[in-house]
Amino acid sequence: MMWVLCVSLPVQLILMVKLMPRLEDHTWSCSCTARGRHKSPVGGTAARLAAKVSKMLSSSVSSSPLALVGHGAQNPSNANTANGSSSSVNLSRDLVHRSLVLFVVGAFMALVLNLLQIQRNVTLFPEEVISTIFSSAWWVPPCCGTAAAVVGLLYPCIDSHLGEPHKFKREWASVMRCIAVFVGINHASAKLDFANNIQLSLTLAALSLGLWWTFDRSRSGLGLGITIAFVATLITQFLVYNGVYQYTSPDFLYIRSWLPCIFFSGGVTVGNIGRQLAMDIPEKPHND
């Protein structure tokens, strides 16, 4: 028994001596040495990982659907606001330009046609009015120009409201022919001699309806022409009744019976001018 103990103790001591450096290295490497050796690399790696993570997060947030939706919701709203303001400005400018053109056309046509009526002694003004440079009352051109601007702007507005854009013979050549026919109807009212005013009125009514059928053919144009003729006739009756001017040989209360036909054809003519001015791109005329 003593012999066994004497043999085993040296063997155990030798094993302990051999294992002590390994345990010491293992413990120191695991606890202190490992911490000291790997302290700086781990810290640098953590910093690099944090930077990469922050970059990835920023890129993901910038390219996320919510961010895209936010940008897409903001940019189109700003674009729509800018487009809406620019379109409103362009629309107001277009209305002003069309109003000025219609006013000038109405005032010029009123001067020319009223001068024809005065020369044929159909319309009578006081002597002090006839002696002016235009041989007409000063208020006739601005009133007719304003009426032409209102009527010319009203026709395309009614067309768009009814959803029936007027596309029949949409060209300036057709509009100029319509103006020529209207001037001819007005000229016929002063030049033609009939047995009575009823025959002249029926003839001018047929010519006015022919003008509408040739250059308009729309229900809105017919309705507006009749309305304009009715309202203008009432205003003329009021002016003549108050002695502003008068007509020779009145047969329809205080005026001539063919005057509503002139107003109807004039409304259709000015309406065609307003429609043509309202069109951005002229269209080809229809083939009859």
Coordinates of C-alpha atoms in Angstrom, one line a residue:
M1 CA 0.0 0.0 0.0
M2 CA 2.8 2.4 0.8
W3 CA 4.5 1.4 -2.4
V4 CA 1.4 2.3 -4.4
L5 CA 1.2 5.7 -2.8
C6 CA 4.8 6.4 -3.4
V7 CA 4.4 5.6 -7.1
S8 CA 1.2 7.6 -7.6
L9 CA 2.2 10.8 -6.0
P10 CA 5.1 11.6 -8.4
V11 CA 2.8 10.8 -11.3
Q12 CA 0.1 13.2 -10.0
L13 CA 2.7 15.9 -9.4
I14 CA 4.1 15.5 -12.9
L15 CA 0.5 15.7 -14.4
M16 CA -0.3 18.8 -12.3
V17 CA 3.0 20.5 -13.4
K18 CA 2.1 19.8 -17.0
L19 CA -1.5 21.0 -16.7
M20 CA -0.8 24.2 -14.8
P21 CA 0.5 26.2 -17.7
R22 CA -2.4 25.2 -19.9
L23 CA -4.9 26.1 -17.3
E24 CA -3.1 29.3 -16.6
D25 CA -3.0 30.2 -20.3
H26 CA -6.6 29.3 -20.7
T27 CA -7.8 31.3 -17.7
W28 CA -5.7 34.3 -18.5
S29 CA -6.7 34.2 -22.2
C30 CA -10.3 33.9 -21.3
S31 CA -10.4 36.6 -18.7
C32 CA -7.8 39.3 -18.7
T33 CA -5.5 38.6 -21.6
A34 CA -8.3 38.1 -24.0
R35 CA -9.9 41.3 -22.9
G36 CA -6.7 43.2 -23.2
R37 CA -5.9 41.8 -26.6
H38 CA -9.3 42.0 -28.1
K39 CA -10.4 45.2 -26.5
S40 CA -9.5 47.6 -29.3
P41 CA -10.4 45.3 -32.2
V42 CA -13.9 44.7 -30.7
G43 CA -14.4 48.4 -30.2
G44 CA -13.4 49.2 -33.7
T45 CA -15.6 46.5 -35.1
A46 CA -18.5 47.7 -33.1
A47 CA -18.0 51.3 -34.4
R48 CA -17.9 50.1 -37.9
L49 CA -21.0 47.9 -37.4
A50 CA -22.8 50.9 -35.9
A51 CA -21.9 53.1 -38.9
K52 CA -23.0 50.5 -41.3
V53 CA -26.3 50.0 -39.5
S54 CA -26.9 53.7 -39.4
K55 CA -26.2 54.0 -43.1
M56 CA -28.5 51.0 -43.8
L57 CA -31.3 52.5 -41.7
S58 CA -31.0 55.9 -43.4
S59 CA -31.0 54.4 -46.8
S60 CA -34.0 52.2 -45.9
V61 CA -35.9 55.1 -44.5
S62 CA -35.2 57.3 -47.5
S63 CA -36.3 54.5 -49.9
S64 CA -39.1 53.2 -47.8
P65 CA -42.7 53.2 -49.2
L66 CA -43.9 55.6 -46.6
A67 CA -41.2 58.1 -47.5
L68 CA -42.0 57.6 -51.2
V69 CA -45.6 58.1 -50.5
G70 CA -44.9 61.2 -48.5
H71 CA -42.8 62.7 -51.3
G72 CA -45.3 61.6 -53.9
A73 CA -48.1 63.2 -51.8
Q74 CA -46.2 66.4 -51.3
N75 CA -44.7 67.0 -54.8
P76 CA -47.9 66.4 -56.8
S77 CA -49.9 68.7 -54.5
N78 CA -47.3 71.5 -55.0
A79 CA -47.3 70.8 -58.7
N80 CA -51.1 70.8 -58.8
T81 CA -51.2 74.1 -56.9
A82 CA -48.8 75.6 -59.3
N83 CA -50.6 74.2 -62.3
G84 CA -54.0 75.5 -60.9
S85 CA -52.7 79.0 -60.4
S86 CA -51.1 79.2 -63.8
S87 CA -54.2 77.8 -65.5
S88 CA -56.4 80.4 -63.7
V89 CA -54.0 83.2 -64.8
N90 CA -54.1 82.0 -68.4
L91 CA -57.9 81.7 -68.3
S92 CA -58.3 85.2 -67.0
R93 CA -55.9 86.5 -69.7
D94 CA -57.8 84.6 -72.3
L95 CA -61.1 86.1 -71.1
V96 CA -59.7 89.6 -71.2
H97 CA -58.3 89.2 -74.7
R98 CA -61.5 87.7 -76.0
S99 CA -63.6 90.4 -74.4
L100 CA -61.5 93.2 -75.9
V101 CA -61.7 91.7 -79.4
L102 CA -65.4 91.2 -79.1
F103 CA -65.9 94.7 -77.8
V104 CA -63.9 96.3 -80.7
V105 CA -65.8 94.2 -83.3
G106 CA -69.2 95.1 -81.8
A107 CA -68.4 98.8 -81.5
F108 CA -67.1 98.9 -85.1
M109 CA -70.1 97.0 -86.5
A110 CA -72.5 99.2 -84.6
L111 CA -70.9 102.3 -86.1
V112 CA -71.1 101.0 -89.6
L113 CA -74.6 99.5 -89.5
N114 CA -76.1 102.4 -87.5
L115 CA -74.6 104.8 -90.0
L116 CA -76.4 102.9 -92.8
Q117 CA -79.7 103.1 -91.0
I118 CA -79.3 106.8 -90.4
Q119 CA -78.4 107.5 -94.0
R120 CA -81.5 105.7 -95.2
N121 CA -83.6 107.6 -92.7
V122 CA -84.7 104.5 -90.9
T123 CA -83.3 105.6 -87.6
L124 CA -83.7 109.2 -86.5
F125 CA -81.5 110.9 -83.9
P126 CA -81.6 114.5 -82.7
E127 CA -79.8 117.2 -84.8
E128 CA -77.1 117.7 -82.2
V129 CA -76.3 114.0 -82.2
I130 CA -76.0 113.7 -86.0
S131 CA -73.6 116.6 -86.1
T132 CA -70.9 114.6 -84.3
I133 CA -67.9 113.0 -86.0
F134 CA -69.5 109.5 -86.0
S135 CA -72.9 110.7 -87.1
S136 CA -74.4 108.7 -84.3
A137 CA -74.9 108.9 -80.5
W138 CA -71.8 108.5 -78.4
W139 CA -73.3 105.7 -76.4
V140 CA -74.1 103.5 -79.3
P141 CA -70.6 102.0 -79.9
P142 CA -69.8 101.3 -76.2
C143 CA -73.2 99.8 -75.5
C144 CA -73.1 97.6 -78.6
G145 CA -69.5 96.6 -77.9
T146 CA -70.4 95.6 -74.3
A147 CA -73.3 93.6 -75.6
A148 CA -71.1 91.9 -78.2
A149 CA -68.6 90.9 -75.5
V150 CA -71.3 89.5 -73.2
V151 CA -72.9 87.5 -76.0
G152 CA -69.6 86.3 -77.5
L153 CA -68.5 85.0 -74.1
L154 CA -71.9 83.5 -73.3
Y155 CA -72.1 81.2 -76.3
P156 CA -69.1 79.0 -75.6
C157 CA -70.0 79.0 -71.9
I158 CA -73.5 77.6 -72.7
D159 CA -72.0 75.1 -75.1
S160 CA -69.6 73.8 -72.4
H161 CA -72.4 73.8 -69.7
L162 CA -74.6 71.7 -71.9
G163 CA -71.8 69.4 -72.9
E164 CA -72.4 70.0 -76.6
P165 CA -69.3 71.7 -78.0
H166 CA -70.0 73.5 -81.3
K167 CA -68.0 71.9 -84.1
F168 CA -70.0 72.8 -87.2
K169 CA -67.8 74.8 -89.7
R170 CA -65.3 75.9 -87.1
E171 CA -62.9 78.1 -89.2
W172 CA -62.4 81.8 -89.6
A173 CA -63.4 81.7 -93.2
S174 CA -66.9 80.5 -92.2
V175 CA -67.1 83.2 -89.5
M176 CA -66.2 85.9 -92.0
R177 CA -68.9 84.7 -94.4
C178 CA -71.4 84.8 -91.5
I179 CA -70.4 88.4 -90.8
A180 CA -70.9 89.2 -94.5
V181 CA -74.4 87.7 -94.5
F182 CA -75.3 89.6 -91.4
V183 CA -74.2 92.9 -92.9
G184 CA -76.2 92.0 -96.0
I185 CA -79.3 91.4 -93.9
N186 CA -78.9 94.7 -92.2
H187 CA -78.3 96.4 -95.6
A188 CA -81.5 94.8 -97.0
S189 CA -83.5 96.1 -94.1
A190 CA -82.6 99.7 -95.2
K191 CA -82.4 99.2 -99.0
L192 CA -85.2 96.9 -99.9
D193 CA -88.6 98.4 -100.6
F194 CA -91.7 96.3 -100.0
A195 CA -95.4 97.0 -100.1
N196 CA -95.5 96.8 -96.3
N197 CA -93.3 96.1 -93.4
I198 CA -94.9 92.7 -92.8
Q199 CA -93.4 91.4 -96.1
L200 CA -90.0 92.9 -95.3
S201 CA -90.2 91.4 -91.8
L202 CA -91.0 87.9 -93.1
T203 CA -88.2 88.1 -95.7
L204 CA -85.6 89.2 -93.0
A205 CA -86.9 86.4 -90.7
A206 CA -86.3 83.8 -93.4
L207 CA -82.8 85.2 -94.1
S208 CA -82.0 85.2 -90.4
L209 CA -83.1 81.6 -89.9
G210 CA -81.1 80.7 -93.1
L211 CA -78.0 82.4 -91.5
W212 CA -78.5 80.3 -88.4
W213 CA -79.0 77.1 -90.4
T214 CA -75.9 77.8 -92.6
F215 CA -73.4 78.7 -89.9
D216 CA -74.7 77.4 -86.6
R217 CA -77.3 74.6 -86.5
S218 CA -77.1 74.2 -82.7
R219 CA -80.0 74.3 -80.3
S220 CA -78.1 76.5 -77.9
G221 CA -77.5 79.0 -80.7
L222 CA -81.1 79.1 -81.7
G223 CA -82.3 79.5 -78.1
L224 CA -79.7 82.2 -77.3
G225 CA -80.5 84.0 -80.6
I226 CA -84.2 84.1 -79.7
T227 CA -83.5 85.3 -76.2
I228 CA -81.2 88.0 -77.4
A229 CA -83.7 89.2 -79.9
F230 CA -86.4 89.4 -77.2
V231 CA -84.3 91.2 -74.6
A232 CA -82.8 93.6 -77.2
T233 CA -86.3 94.4 -78.6
L234 CA -87.6 95.3 -75.1
I235 CA -84.6 97.6 -74.4
T236 CA -85.1 99.3 -77.8
Q237 CA -88.8 99.8 -77.1
F238 CA -87.9 101.4 -73.7
L239 CA -85.3 103.7 -75.3
V240 CA -87.7 104.8 -78.1
Y241 CA -90.5 105.3 -75.6
N242 CA -88.4 107.7 -73.6
G243 CA -87.5 109.7 -76.7
V244 CA -83.8 108.8 -76.9
Y245 CA -84.3 108.1 -80.7
Q246 CA -87.1 107.0 -82.9
Y247 CA -87.9 105.0 -86.1
T248 CA -89.7 106.1 -89.2
S249 CA -93.0 104.2 -89.9
P250 CA -93.1 102.1 -86.7
D251 CA -95.4 99.2 -87.0
F252 CA -94.5 97.1 -83.9
L253 CA -95.4 99.4 -81.0
Y254 CA -92.6 102.0 -81.3
I255 CA -90.2 100.2 -83.6
R256 CA -90.1 98.4 -86.9
S257 CA -91.3 94.8 -87.0
W258 CA -88.1 93.5 -88.7
L259 CA -85.8 94.7 -85.8
P260 CA -86.0 91.4 -83.9
C261 CA -84.7 89.6 -87.0
I262 CA -81.6 91.9 -87.0
F263 CA -81.0 91.2 -83.3
F264 CA -81.3 87.5 -83.9
S265 CA -78.9 87.4 -86.8
G266 CA -76.5 89.7 -84.9
G267 CA -76.5 87.4 -81.9
V268 CA -75.8 84.3 -84.0
T269 CA -72.9 86.2 -85.8
V270 CA -71.3 87.5 -82.6
G271 CA -71.8 84.0 -81.0
N272 CA -69.8 82.4 -83.8
I273 CA -67.0 84.9 -83.4
G274 CA -66.9 84.2 -79.7
R275 CA -66.9 80.4 -80.3
Q276 CA -64.0 80.7 -82.7
L277 CA -62.0 82.9 -80.3
A278 CA -62.6 80.3 -77.6
M279 CA -61.1 77.5 -79.6
D280 CA -57.4 76.8 -78.9
I281 CA -56.8 74.7 -82.0
P282 CA -58.9 75.3 -85.1
E283 CA -60.6 72.2 -86.5
K284 CA -61.2 71.3 -90.1
P285 CA -64.7 72.2 -91.3
H286 CA -67.3 69.6 -92.0
N287 CA -67.9 68.6 -95.6
D288 CA -71.5 69.4 -96.6

